Amino acid sequence: MTKLETQIASDLLRIQAVTLRPDAPFTWASGMKSPIYTDNRLTIGYPDVRSKIAAGLAQQIVAHYPDVTAIGGVATAGIPHAALVANLLNLPLVYIRSKPKDHGQWRQIEGHLPADAKLVVIDDLLSTGGSVLGAVAAAQKDGATVLGVAAIFSYQLAAVKTNFADAGLPFFTLTNYTALIQTAESQGAITSTQLASLHQWREDPVKWGAQFQ
């Protein structure tokens, strides 16, 4: 784990943006049983945390996508982080809705996006990548060149790698599921037995969840 991965993971645990319950799992909207629930919207209420996230995203975007000329935020959770990053990098900002407005000018992308924009799209969380890749597709339809995606956290499920590979698009996150659960174990928040169970969920969520049916 890098220092940044550990720091952001520690922050998410501290402010309870992430909750781990390997023995009493959550049920996601999809019906999947999960030992983790993430609400990264909480980060914007903590100036120290959101500042570290913004600085980390800005630094990593410059490193991964040096040709970037604009920042996009996925509505709604990606918008505040995208705004902070765009300000740090002094770049144009847009945000991308999940679907076009049903009135006015029917826009899906809000803000001025230059015709030759080289865009990096920011979201708060990657599970399967479906929502952010939908935003990417909307930006591409509008004529933008999308260099890649950046996010705070990834569950590291197999589907996210597959979906980004299918889209031909790179991505990075500041921290991830492995870093988070290892940090939680090192802090005494979970036991070694629970850590093993948490690893099993990521490897095969369906099989792991079957024990709770």
Short mmCIF file of C-alpha atoms in Angstrom, two decimals:
data_model
loop_
_atom_site.label_atom_id
_atom_site.label_comp_id
_atom_site.label_asym_id
_atom_site.label_seq_id
_atom_site.Cartn_x
_atom_site.Cartn_y
_atom_site.Cartn_z
CA MET A 1 0.00 0.00 0.00
CA THR A 2 1.14 3.52 -0.70
CA LYS A 3 1.14 6.22 1.96
CA LEU A 4 -1.72 8.00 0.15
CA GLU A 5 -3.85 4.84 -0.05
CA THR A 6 -3.40 4.24 3.67
CA GLN A 7 -4.07 7.87 4.61
CA ILE A 8 -7.30 8.15 2.63
CA ALA A 9 -8.46 4.72 3.84
CA SER A 10 -7.79 5.79 7.42
CA ASP A 11 -9.73 9.02 6.90
CA LEU A 12 -12.73 7.20 5.41
CA LEU A 13 -12.81 4.86 8.39
CA ARG A 14 -12.38 7.71 10.89
CA ILE A 15 -15.34 9.72 9.63
CA GLN A 16 -17.40 6.55 9.08
CA ALA A 17 -17.77 7.15 5.37
CA VAL A 18 -17.13 3.41 5.19
CA THR A 19 -18.81 0.85 7.44
CA LEU A 20 -17.60 -2.77 7.61
CA ARG A 21 -20.04 -5.47 8.75
CA PRO A 22 -18.68 -8.86 7.65
CA ASP A 23 -20.90 -10.71 10.15
CA ALA A 24 -24.15 -8.82 9.42
CA PRO A 25 -23.94 -7.71 5.79
CA PHE A 26 -25.79 -4.96 4.02
CA THR A 27 -28.08 -5.63 1.08
CA TRP A 28 -27.32 -3.40 -1.91
CA ALA A 29 -30.04 -2.14 -4.25
CA SER A 30 -29.02 -4.89 -6.67
CA GLY A 31 -29.85 -7.49 -4.03
CA MET A 32 -26.18 -8.36 -3.50
CA LYS A 33 -25.08 -9.05 0.07
CA SER A 34 -22.10 -6.91 0.99
CA PRO A 35 -19.94 -6.57 4.11
CA ILE A 36 -19.23 -2.93 3.27
CA TYR A 37 -21.29 0.21 2.86
CA THR A 38 -19.71 3.38 1.52
CA ASP A 39 -21.02 6.95 1.68
CA ASN A 40 -18.25 9.19 0.44
CA ARG A 41 -20.63 12.16 0.46
CA LEU A 42 -19.69 12.47 4.12
CA THR A 43 -16.19 13.57 3.14
CA ILE A 44 -17.32 17.02 2.07
CA GLY A 45 -18.33 17.79 5.66
CA TYR A 46 -14.72 17.43 6.86
CA PRO A 47 -12.43 20.17 5.50
CA ASP A 48 -9.23 18.26 6.30
CA VAL A 49 -10.45 15.12 4.55
CA ARG A 50 -11.87 16.81 1.46
CA SER A 51 -8.67 18.86 1.12
CA LYS A 52 -6.50 15.74 1.18
CA ILE A 53 -8.79 14.06 -1.35
CA ALA A 54 -8.68 17.07 -3.68
CA ALA A 55 -4.90 17.39 -3.41
CA GLY A 56 -4.45 13.67 -4.02
CA LEU A 57 -6.76 13.65 -7.02
CA ALA A 58 -5.10 16.74 -8.52
CA GLN A 59 -1.61 15.29 -8.06
CA GLN A 60 -2.55 11.92 -9.51
CA ILE A 61 -4.49 13.41 -12.43
CA VAL A 62 -1.44 15.41 -13.49
CA ALA A 63 0.69 12.25 -13.17
CA HIS A 64 -1.71 9.91 -15.00
CA TYR A 65 -3.24 12.34 -17.49
CA PRO A 66 -0.71 15.13 -18.14
CA ASP A 67 -2.63 16.37 -21.21
CA VAL A 68 -5.79 17.14 -19.22
CA THR A 69 -7.48 20.44 -20.13
CA ALA A 70 -10.84 20.09 -18.32
CA ILE A 71 -12.38 18.34 -15.33
CA GLY A 72 -15.80 16.70 -15.24
CA GLY A 73 -17.77 15.63 -12.17
CA VAL A 74 -20.38 12.89 -12.16
CA ALA A 75 -23.65 14.10 -10.64
CA THR A 76 -24.11 14.24 -7.82
CA ALA A 77 -21.39 12.80 -5.60
CA GLY A 78 -18.51 13.59 -7.94
CA ILE A 79 -19.34 17.26 -8.34
CA PRO A 80 -17.80 18.77 -5.15
CA HIS A 81 -14.55 16.86 -5.59
CA ALA A 82 -14.35 17.79 -9.27
CA ALA A 83 -14.92 21.46 -8.36
CA LEU A 84 -12.10 21.43 -5.83
CA VAL A 85 -9.73 19.68 -8.24
CA ALA A 86 -10.59 22.01 -11.13
CA ASN A 87 -9.85 24.95 -8.85
CA LEU A 88 -6.50 23.52 -7.76
CA LEU A 89 -5.50 22.86 -11.38
CA ASN A 90 -7.07 26.08 -12.73
CA LEU A 91 -9.04 24.14 -15.34
CA PRO A 92 -12.56 24.43 -16.74
CA LEU A 93 -15.23 22.44 -14.88
CA VAL A 94 -18.36 20.68 -16.09
CA TYR A 95 -20.69 18.23 -14.45
CA ILE A 96 -22.50 15.37 -16.09
CA ARG A 97 -26.02 14.23 -15.26
CA SER A 98 -27.11 10.59 -15.38
CA LYS A 99 -29.56 11.60 -18.12
CA PRO A 100 -30.49 14.80 -19.99
CA LYS A 101 -32.80 17.32 -18.32
CA ASP A 102 -36.44 16.90 -19.29
CA HIS A 103 -36.94 20.62 -19.91
CA GLY A 104 -35.13 23.76 -21.07
CA GLN A 105 -32.24 22.93 -23.37
CA TRP A 106 -32.27 19.21 -22.47
CA ARG A 107 -28.67 19.34 -21.38
CA GLN A 108 -26.86 16.39 -19.85
CA ILE A 109 -23.58 18.27 -19.44
CA GLU A 110 -23.64 21.53 -17.49
CA GLY A 111 -20.92 24.12 -17.91
CA HIS A 112 -18.80 25.14 -20.88
CA LEU A 113 -16.89 22.28 -22.44
CA PRO A 114 -14.43 23.50 -25.11
CA ALA A 115 -14.65 21.64 -28.40
CA ASP A 116 -11.08 20.37 -28.10
CA ALA A 117 -11.36 19.48 -24.39
CA LYS A 118 -9.29 16.64 -23.01
CA LEU A 119 -11.42 15.64 -20.07
CA VAL A 120 -10.83 13.66 -16.89
CA VAL A 121 -14.04 12.53 -15.22
CA ILE A 122 -14.22 12.31 -11.41
CA ASP A 123 -16.58 10.20 -9.32
CA ASP A 124 -16.55 9.38 -5.62
CA LEU A 125 -16.84 5.60 -5.83
CA LEU A 126 -16.33 2.79 -8.34
CA SER A 127 -18.33 -0.40 -7.86
CA THR A 128 -18.91 -1.78 -11.36
CA GLY A 129 -18.05 1.52 -13.08
CA GLY A 130 -21.40 1.67 -14.83
CA SER A 131 -22.48 5.15 -13.76
CA VAL A 132 -19.18 6.89 -14.47
CA LEU A 133 -18.82 5.14 -17.83
CA GLY A 134 -22.30 6.38 -18.69
CA ALA A 135 -21.09 9.90 -17.94
CA VAL A 136 -18.00 9.29 -20.06
CA ALA A 137 -20.19 8.19 -22.97
CA ALA A 138 -22.26 11.37 -22.65
CA ALA A 139 -19.12 13.53 -22.74
CA GLN A 140 -17.79 11.65 -25.74
CA LYS A 141 -21.12 12.09 -27.52
CA ASP A 142 -20.76 15.81 -26.87
CA GLY A 143 -17.39 15.78 -28.63
CA ALA A 144 -14.97 15.62 -25.70
CA THR A 145 -11.89 13.47 -25.68
CA VAL A 146 -12.00 11.62 -22.35
CA LEU A 147 -8.52 10.72 -21.12
CA GLY A 148 -9.70 8.62 -18.19
CA VAL A 149 -11.48 8.45 -14.86
CA ALA A 150 -10.41 9.27 -11.30
CA ALA A 151 -12.21 8.36 -8.09
CA ILE A 152 -11.72 8.26 -4.35
CA PHE A 153 -12.40 4.57 -3.75
CA SER A 154 -12.94 1.28 -5.57
CA TYR A 155 -14.38 -2.00 -4.31
CA GLN A 156 -11.95 -3.71 -6.74
CA LEU A 157 -14.68 -6.01 -8.03
CA ALA A 158 -13.84 -7.93 -11.19
CA ALA A 159 -16.63 -6.14 -13.07
CA VAL A 160 -14.95 -2.73 -12.82
CA LYS A 161 -11.79 -3.91 -14.58
CA THR A 162 -13.84 -5.69 -17.24
CA ASN A 163 -16.10 -2.71 -17.89
CA PHE A 164 -13.22 -0.22 -18.17
CA ALA A 165 -11.29 -2.59 -20.42
CA ASP A 166 -14.35 -2.94 -22.65
CA ALA A 167 -14.60 0.85 -22.80
CA GLY A 168 -10.90 1.15 -23.60
CA LEU A 169 -10.45 3.64 -20.78
CA PRO A 170 -7.94 3.86 -17.90
CA PHE A 171 -8.86 4.73 -14.33
CA PHE A 172 -7.26 5.17 -10.94
CA THR A 173 -8.51 5.60 -7.37
CA LEU A 174 -6.88 7.21 -4.34
CA THR A 175 -7.51 4.14 -2.23
CA ASN A 176 -9.27 0.82 -2.58
CA TYR A 177 -10.96 -2.06 -0.81
CA THR A 178 -7.76 -3.99 -0.09
CA ALA A 179 -6.05 -0.96 1.44
CA LEU A 180 -9.16 -0.17 3.46
CA ILE A 181 -9.66 -3.57 5.06
CA GLN A 182 -5.96 -3.97 5.79
CA THR A 183 -5.95 -0.53 7.42
CA ALA A 184 -9.04 -1.47 9.45
CA GLU A 185 -7.35 -4.67 10.65
CA SER A 186 -4.16 -2.83 11.59
CA GLN A 187 -6.24 -0.38 13.65
CA GLY A 188 -8.02 -3.20 15.47
CA ALA A 189 -11.38 -2.36 13.92
CA ILE A 190 -11.75 -5.90 12.57
CA THR A 191 -10.25 -9.27 13.48
CA SER A 192 -7.99 -11.38 11.30
CA THR A 193 -10.89 -13.80 10.80
CA GLN A 194 -13.09 -10.95 9.60
CA LEU A 195 -10.29 -9.75 7.34
CA ALA A 196 -10.20 -13.16 5.67
CA SER A 197 -13.98 -13.07 5.19
CA LEU A 198 -13.75 -9.59 3.67
CA HIS A 199 -11.14 -10.80 1.18
CA GLN A 200 -13.45 -13.69 0.25
CA TRP A 201 -16.28 -11.29 -0.57
CA ARG A 202 -14.20 -9.38 -3.10
CA GLU A 203 -13.04 -12.60 -4.75
CA ASP A 204 -16.57 -14.00 -5.14
CA PRO A 205 -19.39 -11.75 -3.86
CA VAL A 206 -22.17 -14.13 -4.93
CA LYS A 207 -20.67 -17.17 -3.21
CA TRP A 208 -19.86 -15.12 -0.11
CA GLY A 209 -23.39 -13.73 0.09
CA ALA A 210 -25.01 -17.15 -0.25
CA GLN A 211 -24.16 -17.97 3.37
CA PHE A 212 -26.52 -15.20 4.51
CA GLN A 213 -29.54 -16.24 2.41
#
